[in-house]
């Protein structure tokens, strides 16, 4: 109790009290004593007040101009966004028109069944039929991550995220299991399609996808499902589910509808001229 009483009675340390007494004795405490010091203090206070006043006035004058510039910038962004959306709609319409004319032109080549099969396999034609629906989603704890990631070869620490390489294996496994047409989140895949990553996003032909990833594959549903699950890629997907919590679900469907690919570019083939007919060598007797 004596210690508590001492602290309460002597709240100010003795050293501070002695320093205050010394300053007071030499005239260093309180307001300036000389007229020159007082004038200097007054001039300093006036200058400080002037600086604050001028700054406030400039901020008040500049505020409407900044607000106007901000509004103009927002309006410009809105206009450019609307223009970009309109151009994208025009591109989609033209792409659909080009695709329709391509399909119409292929019908008149005299090779109907072969042309139709080529259109299906190349992704240039919309298809429907039985097949498999495979849904792949991130783990529920995907946002937690971890320091030790056996799969983290790309610099990501989150072990519960579906990667582009995972989707590559899924799609390749479906092709190898007998799929005739494949799409991811409604986007048709072709022989030239690329599945890549940009940051945490998965891109298919430079278009970002959002999980869950719904993969549709047209083919013999039961057989395709069994072959894929027993394949190396199906077992890989099962391992992701067991070890990292990746959520998956596969089911055989009676009728799946896959759209045509947005654009199919031929890089090597050239149209055959009418005069360039195939020749056959005649034998001699």
PDB file of C-alpha atoms in Angstrom:
ATOM      1  CA  UNK A   1       0.000   0.000   0.000  1.00  0.00           C
ATOM      2  CA  UNK A   2       2.866   2.357   0.723  1.00  0.00           C
ATOM      3  CA  UNK A   3       4.056   1.978  -2.874  1.00  0.00           C
ATOM      4  CA  UNK A   4       0.590   2.816  -4.244  1.00  0.00           C
ATOM      5  CA  UNK A   5       0.300   5.822  -1.947  1.00  0.00           C
ATOM      6  CA  UNK A   6       3.735   7.037  -3.037  1.00  0.00           C
ATOM      7  CA  UNK A   7       2.789   6.718  -6.734  1.00  0.00           C
ATOM      8  CA  UNK A   8      -0.451   8.636  -6.202  1.00  0.00           C
ATOM      9  CA  UNK A   9       1.202  11.369  -4.132  1.00  0.00           C
ATOM     10  CA  UNK A  10       4.172  11.781  -6.483  1.00  0.00           C
ATOM     11  CA  UNK A  11       2.689  11.244  -9.950  1.00  0.00           C
ATOM     12  CA  UNK A  12       5.331  13.472 -11.530  1.00  0.00           C
ATOM     13  CA  UNK A  13       8.851  12.113 -11.462  1.00  0.00           C
ATOM     14  CA  UNK A  14      11.281  14.184  -9.384  1.00  0.00           C
ATOM     15  CA  UNK A  15      13.620  14.565 -12.340  1.00  0.00           C
ATOM     16  CA  UNK A  16      10.914  16.235 -14.449  1.00  0.00           C
ATOM     17  CA  UNK A  17      10.058  18.583 -11.584  1.00  0.00           C
ATOM     18  CA  UNK A  18      13.687  19.628 -11.179  1.00  0.00           C
ATOM     19  CA  UNK A  19      14.067  20.233 -14.941  1.00  0.00           C
ATOM     20  CA  UNK A  20      10.968  22.432 -14.924  1.00  0.00           C
ATOM     21  CA  UNK A  21      12.319  24.466 -12.028  1.00  0.00           C
ATOM     22  CA  UNK A  22      15.654  25.009 -13.817  1.00  0.00           C
ATOM     23  CA  UNK A  23      13.938  26.222 -17.007  1.00  0.00           C
ATOM     24  CA  UNK A  24      11.774  28.570 -15.013  1.00  0.00           C
ATOM     25  CA  UNK A  25      14.821  29.949 -13.215  1.00  0.00           C
ATOM     26  CA  UNK A  26      16.666  30.791 -16.446  1.00  0.00           C
ATOM     27  CA  UNK A  27      13.546  32.206 -18.129  1.00  0.00           C
ATOM     28  CA  UNK A  28      13.167  29.395 -20.691  1.00  0.00           C
ATOM     29  CA  UNK A  29       9.595  28.583 -19.691  1.00  0.00           C
ATOM     30  CA  UNK A  30       6.403  30.348 -20.740  1.00  0.00           C
ATOM     31  CA  UNK A  31       5.995  33.020 -23.409  1.00  0.00           C
ATOM     32  CA  UNK A  32       8.981  34.889 -24.912  1.00  0.00           C
ATOM     33  CA  UNK A  33      10.148  37.685 -22.675  1.00  0.00           C
ATOM     34  CA  UNK A  34      11.690  40.067 -25.195  1.00  0.00           C
ATOM     35  CA  UNK A  35       9.792  42.183 -27.707  1.00  0.00           C
ATOM     36  CA  UNK A  36      11.795  40.748 -30.614  1.00  0.00           C
ATOM     37  CA  UNK A  37      10.942  37.173 -29.631  1.00  0.00           C
ATOM     38  CA  UNK A  38       7.278  38.051 -29.300  1.00  0.00           C
ATOM     39  CA  UNK A  39       7.244  39.702 -32.728  1.00  0.00           C
ATOM     40  CA  UNK A  40       8.910  36.632 -34.253  1.00  0.00           C
ATOM     41  CA  UNK A  41       6.305  34.355 -32.686  1.00  0.00           C
ATOM     42  CA  UNK A  42       3.473  36.576 -33.934  1.00  0.00           C
ATOM     43  CA  UNK A  43       4.899  36.664 -37.464  1.00  0.00           C
ATOM     44  CA  UNK A  44       5.234  32.842 -37.428  1.00  0.00           C
ATOM     45  CA  UNK A  45       1.638  32.412 -36.327  1.00  0.00           C
ATOM     46  CA  UNK A  46       0.433  34.831 -39.017  1.00  0.00           C
ATOM     47  CA  UNK A  47       2.388  32.982 -41.716  1.00  0.00           C
ATOM     48  CA  UNK A  48       1.048  29.615 -40.550  1.00  0.00           C
ATOM     49  CA  UNK A  49      -2.511  30.927 -40.602  1.00  0.00           C
ATOM     50  CA  UNK A  50      -1.926  32.436 -44.059  1.00  0.00           C
ATOM     51  CA  UNK A  51      -0.621  29.117 -45.440  1.00  0.00           C
ATOM     52  CA  UNK A  52      -3.595  27.221 -44.046  1.00  0.00           C
ATOM     53  CA  UNK A  53      -6.045  29.790 -45.395  1.00  0.00           C
ATOM     54  CA  UNK A  54      -4.527  29.812 -48.890  1.00  0.00           C
ATOM     55  CA  UNK A  55      -4.462  25.989 -48.999  1.00  0.00           C
ATOM     56  CA  UNK A  56      -8.101  25.797 -47.973  1.00  0.00           C
ATOM     57  CA  UNK A  57      -9.081  28.389 -50.581  1.00  0.00           C
ATOM     58  CA  UNK A  58      -7.212  26.575 -53.348  1.00  0.00           C
ATOM     59  CA  UNK A  59      -8.775  23.251 -52.365  1.00  0.00           C
ATOM     60  CA  UNK A  60     -12.213  24.841 -52.400  1.00  0.00           C
ATOM     61  CA  UNK A  61     -11.609  26.378 -55.828  1.00  0.00           C
ATOM     62  CA  UNK A  62     -10.157  23.174 -57.271  1.00  0.00           C
ATOM     63  CA  UNK A  63     -12.895  20.887 -55.878  1.00  0.00           C
ATOM     64  CA  UNK A  64     -15.537  21.729 -58.512  1.00  0.00           C
ATOM     65  CA  UNK A  65     -13.002  21.348 -61.323  1.00  0.00           C
ATOM     66  CA  UNK A  66     -11.874  17.955 -60.037  1.00  0.00           C
ATOM     67  CA  UNK A  67     -15.462  16.830 -59.604  1.00  0.00           C
ATOM     68  CA  UNK A  68     -16.259  17.947 -63.149  1.00  0.00           C
ATOM     69  CA  UNK A  69     -13.241  16.101 -64.546  1.00  0.00           C
ATOM     70  CA  UNK A  70     -14.260  12.989 -62.616  1.00  0.00           C
ATOM     71  CA  UNK A  71     -17.793  13.135 -64.006  1.00  0.00           C
ATOM     72  CA  UNK A  72     -16.470  13.631 -67.529  1.00  0.00           C
ATOM     73  CA  UNK A  73     -14.128  10.659 -67.109  1.00  0.00           C
ATOM     74  CA  UNK A  74     -16.991   8.466 -65.853  1.00  0.00           C
ATOM     75  CA  UNK A  75     -19.184   9.526 -68.782  1.00  0.00           C
ATOM     76  CA  UNK A  76     -16.359   8.772 -71.212  1.00  0.00           C
ATOM     77  CA  UNK A  77     -15.839   5.328 -69.689  1.00  0.00           C
ATOM     78  CA  UNK A  78     -19.569   4.603 -69.960  1.00  0.00           C
ATOM     79  CA  UNK A  79     -19.641   5.701 -73.609  1.00  0.00           C
ATOM     80  CA  UNK A  80     -16.581   3.645 -74.517  1.00  0.00           C
ATOM     81  CA  UNK A  81     -18.013   0.637 -72.703  1.00  0.00           C
ATOM     82  CA  UNK A  82     -21.263   0.914 -74.630  1.00  0.00           C
ATOM     83  CA  UNK A  83     -19.337   1.272 -77.885  1.00  0.00           C
ATOM     84  CA  UNK A  84     -17.216  -1.778 -77.068  1.00  0.00           C
ATOM     85  CA  UNK A  85     -20.343  -3.792 -76.251  1.00  0.00           C
ATOM     86  CA  UNK A  86     -21.930  -2.743 -79.535  1.00  0.00           C
ATOM     87  CA  UNK A  87     -18.809  -3.717 -81.481  1.00  0.00           C
ATOM     88  CA  UNK A  88     -18.704  -7.075 -79.708  1.00  0.00           C
ATOM     89  CA  UNK A  89     -22.338  -7.695 -80.655  1.00  0.00           C
ATOM     90  CA  UNK A  90     -21.540  -6.798 -84.271  1.00  0.00           C
ATOM     91  CA  UNK A  91     -18.586  -9.204 -84.221  1.00  0.00           C
ATOM     92  CA  UNK A  92     -20.789 -11.995 -82.896  1.00  0.00           C
ATOM     93  CA  UNK A  93     -23.428 -11.361 -85.550  1.00  0.00           C
ATOM     94  CA  UNK A  94     -20.841 -11.289 -88.339  1.00  0.00           C
ATOM     95  CA  UNK A  95     -19.177 -14.432 -86.975  1.00  0.00           C
ATOM     96  CA  UNK A  96     -22.528 -16.225 -86.962  1.00  0.00           C
ATOM     97  CA  UNK A  97     -23.244 -15.035 -90.483  1.00  0.00           C
ATOM     98  CA  UNK A  98     -19.851 -16.204 -91.723  1.00  0.00           C
ATOM     99  CA  UNK A  99     -20.331 -19.558 -90.034  1.00  0.00           C
ATOM    100  CA  UNK A 100     -23.781 -19.972 -91.574  1.00  0.00           C
ATOM    101  CA  UNK A 101     -22.455 -19.159 -95.049  1.00  0.00           C
ATOM    102  CA  UNK A 102     -19.557 -21.564 -94.586  1.00  0.00           C
ATOM    103  CA  UNK A 103     -21.916 -24.353 -93.623  1.00  0.00           C
ATOM    104  CA  UNK A 104     -24.206 -23.518 -96.523  1.00  0.00           C
ATOM    105  CA  UNK A 105     -21.289 -23.563 -98.954  1.00  0.00           C
ATOM    106  CA  UNK A 106     -20.107 -26.913 -97.638  1.00  0.00           C
ATOM    107  CA  UNK A 107     -23.512 -28.442 -98.306  1.00  0.00           C
ATOM    108  CA  UNK A 108     -23.110 -27.851-102.055  1.00  0.00           C
ATOM    109  CA  UNK A 109     -19.766 -29.604-102.400  1.00  0.00           C
ATOM    110  CA  UNK A 110     -21.418 -32.947-103.175  1.00  0.00           C
ATOM    111  CA  UNK A 111     -19.868 -34.646-100.126  1.00  0.00           C
ATOM    112  CA  UNK A 112     -22.711 -34.248 -97.666  1.00  0.00           C
ATOM    113  CA  UNK A 113     -21.995 -36.902 -95.057  1.00  0.00           C
ATOM    114  CA  UNK A 114     -18.256 -36.365 -95.116  1.00  0.00           C
ATOM    115  CA  UNK A 115     -18.679 -32.586 -94.893  1.00  0.00           C
ATOM    116  CA  UNK A 116     -21.094 -32.940 -91.985  1.00  0.00           C
ATOM    117  CA  UNK A 117     -18.680 -35.225 -90.151  1.00  0.00           C
ATOM    118  CA  UNK A 118     -15.825 -32.792 -90.734  1.00  0.00           C
ATOM    119  CA  UNK A 119     -17.969 -29.939 -89.415  1.00  0.00           C
ATOM    120  CA  UNK A 120     -18.753 -31.899 -86.250  1.00  0.00           C
ATOM    121  CA  UNK A 121     -15.177 -32.981 -85.597  1.00  0.00           C
ATOM    122  CA  UNK A 122     -13.749 -29.529 -86.336  1.00  0.00           C
ATOM    123  CA  UNK A 123     -16.288 -27.783 -84.116  1.00  0.00           C
ATOM    124  CA  UNK A 124     -17.760 -25.713 -86.941  1.00  0.00           C
ATOM    125  CA  UNK A 125     -21.237 -27.246 -86.487  1.00  0.00           C
ATOM    126  CA  UNK A 126     -23.467 -27.257 -83.420  1.00  0.00           C
ATOM    127  CA  UNK A 127     -24.162 -30.783 -82.207  1.00  0.00           C
ATOM    128  CA  UNK A 128     -26.469 -32.592 -79.808  1.00  0.00           C
ATOM    129  CA  UNK A 129     -26.764 -36.112 -78.548  1.00  0.00           C
ATOM    130  CA  UNK A 130     -26.034 -38.362 -75.558  1.00  0.00           C
ATOM    131  CA  UNK A 131     -22.879 -37.878 -73.603  1.00  0.00           C
ATOM    132  CA  UNK A 132     -21.300 -37.013 -70.280  1.00  0.00           C
ATOM    133  CA  UNK A 133     -21.659 -33.977 -68.033  1.00  0.00           C
ATOM    134  CA  UNK A 134     -18.633 -33.381 -65.817  1.00  0.00           C
ATOM    135  CA  UNK A 135     -18.592 -30.555 -63.255  1.00  0.00           C
ATOM    136  CA  UNK A 136     -15.260 -29.542 -61.700  1.00  0.00           C
ATOM    137  CA  UNK A 137     -15.158 -26.937 -58.938  1.00  0.00           C
ATOM    138  CA  UNK A 138     -12.662 -25.464 -56.493  1.00  0.00           C
ATOM    139  CA  UNK A 139     -12.465 -26.836 -52.976  1.00  0.00           C
ATOM    140  CA  UNK A 140     -14.624 -25.209 -50.321  1.00  0.00           C
ATOM    141  CA  UNK A 141     -11.468 -24.029 -48.532  1.00  0.00           C
ATOM    142  CA  UNK A 142      -9.919 -22.719 -51.751  1.00  0.00           C
ATOM    143  CA  UNK A 143      -9.260 -19.299 -50.229  1.00  0.00           C
ATOM    144  CA  UNK A 144      -7.140 -20.631 -47.348  1.00  0.00           C
ATOM    145  CA  UNK A 145      -4.120 -21.991 -49.175  1.00  0.00           C
ATOM    146  CA  UNK A 146      -0.956 -23.321 -47.579  1.00  0.00           C
ATOM    147  CA  UNK A 147       2.793 -23.010 -47.545  1.00  0.00           C
ATOM    148  CA  UNK A 148       3.541 -26.567 -48.692  1.00  0.00           C
ATOM    149  CA  UNK A 149       1.851 -27.239 -52.019  1.00  0.00           C
ATOM    150  CA  UNK A 150       2.909 -30.381 -53.898  1.00  0.00           C
ATOM    151  CA  UNK A 151       1.179 -28.999 -56.985  1.00  0.00           C
ATOM    152  CA  UNK A 152       2.477 -25.449 -56.630  1.00  0.00           C
ATOM    153  CA  UNK A 153       4.873 -25.339 -59.556  1.00  0.00           C
ATOM    154  CA  UNK A 154       3.424 -22.069 -60.888  1.00  0.00           C
ATOM    155  CA  UNK A 155       3.914 -19.954 -57.780  1.00  0.00           C
ATOM    156  CA  UNK A 156       0.382 -20.361 -56.373  1.00  0.00           C
ATOM    157  CA  UNK A 157       0.069 -21.273 -52.698  1.00  0.00           C
ATOM    158  CA  UNK A 158      -3.612 -22.165 -52.781  1.00  0.00           C
ATOM    159  CA  UNK A 159      -3.936 -25.937 -52.994  1.00  0.00           C
ATOM    160  CA  UNK A 160      -7.693 -25.981 -53.489  1.00  0.00           C
ATOM    161  CA  UNK A 161      -7.920 -24.167 -56.814  1.00  0.00           C
ATOM    162  CA  UNK A 162      -8.531 -25.881 -60.130  1.00  0.00           C
ATOM    163  CA  UNK A 163      -5.624 -25.084 -62.465  1.00  0.00           C
ATOM    164  CA  UNK A 164      -5.423 -24.829 -66.218  1.00  0.00           C
ATOM    165  CA  UNK A 165      -3.307 -27.969 -66.356  1.00  0.00           C
ATOM    166  CA  UNK A 166      -6.065 -29.819 -64.497  1.00  0.00           C
ATOM    167  CA  UNK A 167      -8.631 -28.831 -67.119  1.00  0.00           C
ATOM    168  CA  UNK A 168      -6.186 -29.759 -69.877  1.00  0.00           C
ATOM    169  CA  UNK A 169      -5.952 -33.277 -68.505  1.00  0.00           C
ATOM    170  CA  UNK A 170      -9.720 -33.526 -68.114  1.00  0.00           C
ATOM    171  CA  UNK A 171     -10.373 -32.487 -71.718  1.00  0.00           C
ATOM    172  CA  UNK A 172      -7.615 -34.701 -73.140  1.00  0.00           C
ATOM    173  CA  UNK A 173      -8.927 -37.619 -71.108  1.00  0.00           C
ATOM    174  CA  UNK A 174     -12.413 -37.156 -72.518  1.00  0.00           C
ATOM    175  CA  UNK A 175     -11.070 -37.009 -76.077  1.00  0.00           C
ATOM    176  CA  UNK A 176      -9.069 -40.176 -75.547  1.00  0.00           C
ATOM    177  CA  UNK A 177     -12.084 -41.892 -73.984  1.00  0.00           C
ATOM    178  CA  UNK A 178     -14.133 -41.417 -77.155  1.00  0.00           C
ATOM    179  CA  UNK A 179     -15.722 -37.959 -76.944  1.00  0.00           C
ATOM    180  CA  UNK A 180     -16.814 -36.602 -80.324  1.00  0.00           C
ATOM    181  CA  UNK A 181     -17.347 -32.998 -79.206  1.00  0.00           C
ATOM    182  CA  UNK A 182     -16.395 -31.134 -76.002  1.00  0.00           C
ATOM    183  CA  UNK A 183     -17.305 -27.764 -74.504  1.00  0.00           C
ATOM    184  CA  UNK A 184     -16.398 -25.949 -71.268  1.00  0.00           C
ATOM    185  CA  UNK A 185     -18.944 -23.549 -69.777  1.00  0.00           C
ATOM    186  CA  UNK A 186     -20.728 -23.381 -73.131  1.00  0.00           C
ATOM    187  CA  UNK A 187     -17.574 -22.725 -75.168  1.00  0.00           C
ATOM    188  CA  UNK A 188     -16.887 -25.308 -77.864  1.00  0.00           C
ATOM    189  CA  UNK A 189     -13.380 -26.721 -78.118  1.00  0.00           C
ATOM    190  CA  UNK A 190     -11.592 -27.445 -81.375  1.00  0.00           C
ATOM    191  CA  UNK A 191      -8.266 -28.945 -82.358  1.00  0.00           C
ATOM    192  CA  UNK A 192      -6.776 -25.429 -82.105  1.00  0.00           C
ATOM    193  CA  UNK A 193      -8.274 -24.519 -78.726  1.00  0.00           C
ATOM    194  CA  UNK A 194      -5.874 -23.510 -75.958  1.00  0.00           C
ATOM    195  CA  UNK A 195      -6.479 -23.790 -72.213  1.00  0.00           C
ATOM    196  CA  UNK A 196      -4.190 -21.386 -70.381  1.00  0.00           C
ATOM    197  CA  UNK A 197      -3.988 -19.432 -67.130  1.00  0.00           C
ATOM    198  CA  UNK A 198      -3.840 -15.679 -66.527  1.00  0.00           C
ATOM    199  CA  UNK A 199      -3.279 -15.082 -62.838  1.00  0.00           C
ATOM    200  CA  UNK A 200      -5.899 -17.134 -61.015  1.00  0.00           C
ATOM    201  CA  UNK A 201      -8.241 -17.264 -64.028  1.00  0.00           C
ATOM    202  CA  UNK A 202      -8.484 -20.096 -66.553  1.00  0.00           C
ATOM    203  CA  UNK A 203      -8.704 -18.982 -70.174  1.00  0.00           C
ATOM    204  CA  UNK A 204     -10.129 -21.018 -73.039  1.00  0.00           C
ATOM    205  CA  UNK A 205      -9.194 -19.425 -76.346  1.00  0.00           C
ATOM    206  CA  UNK A 206      -8.394 -16.211 -74.420  1.00  0.00           C
ATOM    207  CA  UNK A 207     -11.844 -16.103 -72.819  1.00  0.00           C
ATOM    208  CA  UNK A 208     -11.923 -16.230 -69.008  1.00  0.00           C
ATOM    209  CA  UNK A 209     -13.998 -18.913 -67.313  1.00  0.00           C
ATOM    210  CA  UNK A 210     -15.622 -18.788 -63.900  1.00  0.00           C
ATOM    211  CA  UNK A 211     -15.917 -21.868 -61.662  1.00  0.00           C
ATOM    212  CA  UNK A 212     -17.643 -24.239 -61.462  1.00  0.00           C
ATOM    213  CA  UNK A 213     -16.374 -25.585 -64.785  1.00  0.00           C
ATOM    214  CA  UNK A 214     -19.055 -27.567 -66.597  1.00  0.00           C
ATOM    215  CA  UNK A 215     -17.596 -29.860 -69.241  1.00  0.00           C
ATOM    216  CA  UNK A 216     -19.987 -31.418 -71.760  1.00  0.00           C
ATOM    217  CA  UNK A 217     -18.784 -34.267 -73.966  1.00  0.00           C
ATOM    218  CA  UNK A 218     -20.941 -35.856 -76.658  1.00  0.00           C
ATOM    219  CA  UNK A 219     -20.542 -39.597 -77.104  1.00  0.00           C
ATOM    220  CA  UNK A 220     -21.805 -42.905 -75.763  1.00  0.00           C
ATOM    221  CA  UNK A 221     -22.668 -41.689 -72.277  1.00  0.00           C
ATOM    222  CA  UNK A 222     -22.199 -44.831 -70.174  1.00  0.00           C
ATOM    223  CA  UNK A 223     -19.156 -46.050 -72.084  1.00  0.00           C
ATOM    224  CA  UNK A 224     -17.574 -42.610 -72.170  1.00  0.00           C
ATOM    225  CA  UNK A 225     -18.101 -42.121 -68.435  1.00  0.00           C
ATOM    226  CA  UNK A 226     -16.645 -45.530 -67.572  1.00  0.00           C
ATOM    227  CA  UNK A 227     -13.620 -45.143 -69.849  1.00  0.00           C
ATOM    228  CA  UNK A 228     -12.815 -41.676 -68.546  1.00  0.00           C
ATOM    229  CA  UNK A 229     -13.063 -42.634 -64.880  1.00  0.00           C
ATOM    230  CA  UNK A 230     -10.797 -45.627 -65.465  1.00  0.00           C
ATOM    231  CA  UNK A 231      -8.274 -43.657 -67.518  1.00  0.00           C
ATOM    232  CA  UNK A 232      -5.120 -42.033 -66.147  1.00  0.00           C
ATOM    233  CA  UNK A 233      -6.699 -38.581 -66.397  1.00  0.00           C
ATOM    234  CA  UNK A 234      -9.841 -39.732 -64.600  1.00  0.00           C
ATOM    235  CA  UNK A 235      -7.734 -41.204 -61.807  1.00  0.00           C
ATOM    236  CA  UNK A 236      -5.769 -37.932 -61.697  1.00  0.00           C
ATOM    237  CA  UNK A 237      -9.008 -36.015 -61.180  1.00  0.00           C
ATOM    238  CA  UNK A 238     -10.037 -38.469 -58.467  1.00  0.00           C
ATOM    239  CA  UNK A 239      -6.683 -37.908 -56.736  1.00  0.00           C
ATOM    240  CA  UNK A 240      -7.297 -34.150 -56.771  1.00  0.00           C
ATOM    241  CA  UNK A 241     -10.640 -34.765 -55.108  1.00  0.00           C
ATOM    242  CA  UNK A 242      -9.173 -37.032 -52.436  1.00  0.00           C
ATOM    243  CA  UNK A 243      -6.033 -35.011 -51.654  1.00  0.00           C
ATOM    244  CA  UNK A 244      -7.035 -31.389 -52.224  1.00  0.00           C
ATOM    245  CA  UNK A 245     -10.821 -31.307 -51.875  1.00  0.00           C
ATOM    246  CA  UNK A 246     -11.515 -30.490 -55.520  1.00  0.00           C
ATOM    247  CA  UNK A 247     -15.249 -31.046 -56.031  1.00  0.00           C
ATOM    248  CA  UNK A 248     -16.259 -33.134 -59.034  1.00  0.00           C
ATOM    249  CA  UNK A 249     -19.390 -34.770 -60.345  1.00  0.00           C
ATOM    250  CA  UNK A 250     -19.941 -36.859 -63.466  1.00  0.00           C
ATOM    251  CA  UNK A 251     -23.172 -38.141 -64.972  1.00  0.00           C
ATOM    252  CA  UNK A 252     -24.345 -39.695 -68.226  1.00  0.00           C
ATOM    253  CA  UNK A 253     -26.910 -37.562 -70.075  1.00  0.00           C
ATOM    254  CA  UNK A 254     -29.448 -38.512 -72.750  1.00  0.00           C
ATOM    255  CA  UNK A 255     -29.224 -35.290 -74.756  1.00  0.00           C
ATOM    256  CA  UNK A 256     -26.535 -32.627 -74.617  1.00  0.00           C
ATOM    257  CA  UNK A 257     -26.424 -29.561 -76.846  1.00  0.00           C
ATOM    258  CA  UNK A 258     -23.100 -28.007 -77.748  1.00  0.00           C
ATOM    259  CA  UNK A 259     -22.811 -24.778 -79.757  1.00  0.00           C
ATOM    260  CA  UNK A 260     -20.529 -24.309 -82.729  1.00  0.00           C
ATOM    261  CA  UNK A 261     -17.121 -22.815 -82.133  1.00  0.00           C
ATOM    262  CA  UNK A 262     -17.028 -19.011 -82.514  1.00  0.00           C
ATOM    263  CA  UNK A 263     -14.564 -19.264 -85.391  1.00  0.00           C
ATOM    264  CA  UNK A 264     -12.747 -22.044 -87.177  1.00  0.00           C
ATOM    265  CA  UNK A 265      -9.640 -20.888 -88.998  1.00  0.00           C
ATOM    266  CA  UNK A 266      -8.106 -23.092 -91.666  1.00  0.00           C
ATOM    267  CA  UNK A 267      -4.348 -22.570 -91.720  1.00  0.00           C
ATOM    268  CA  UNK A 268      -3.142 -25.188 -94.174  1.00  0.00           C
ATOM    269  CA  UNK A 269      -5.935 -26.382 -96.465  1.00  0.00           C
ATOM    270  CA  UNK A 270      -6.636 -24.540 -99.720  1.00  0.00           C
ATOM    271  CA  UNK A 271      -9.805 -24.674-101.844  1.00  0.00           C
ATOM    272  CA  UNK A 272      -9.517 -27.010-104.814  1.00  0.00           C
ATOM    273  CA  UNK A 273     -10.075 -25.458-108.247  1.00  0.00           C
ATOM    274  CA  UNK A 274     -12.506 -27.060-110.680  1.00  0.00           C
ATOM    275  CA  UNK A 275      -9.754 -27.815-113.184  1.00  0.00           C
ATOM    276  CA  UNK A 276      -7.589 -29.616-110.646  1.00  0.00           C
ATOM    277  CA  UNK A 277      -9.321 -32.980-110.766  1.00  0.00           C
ATOM    278  CA  UNK A 278      -7.603 -36.087-109.470  1.00  0.00           C
ATOM    279  CA  UNK A 279      -5.996 -38.241-112.162  1.00  0.00           C
ATOM    280  CA  UNK A 280      -5.786 -42.003-112.292  1.00  0.00           C
ATOM    281  CA  UNK A 281      -3.102 -43.872-114.138  1.00  0.00           C
ATOM    282  CA  UNK A 282      -4.362 -46.340-116.744  1.00  0.00           C
ATOM    283  CA  UNK A 283      -2.727 -49.701-116.813  1.00  0.00           C
ATOM    284  CA  UNK A 284      -1.487 -51.365-119.997  1.00  0.00           C
ATOM    285  CA  UNK A 285      -2.321 -54.870-121.058  1.00  0.00           C
TER     286      UNK A 285
END
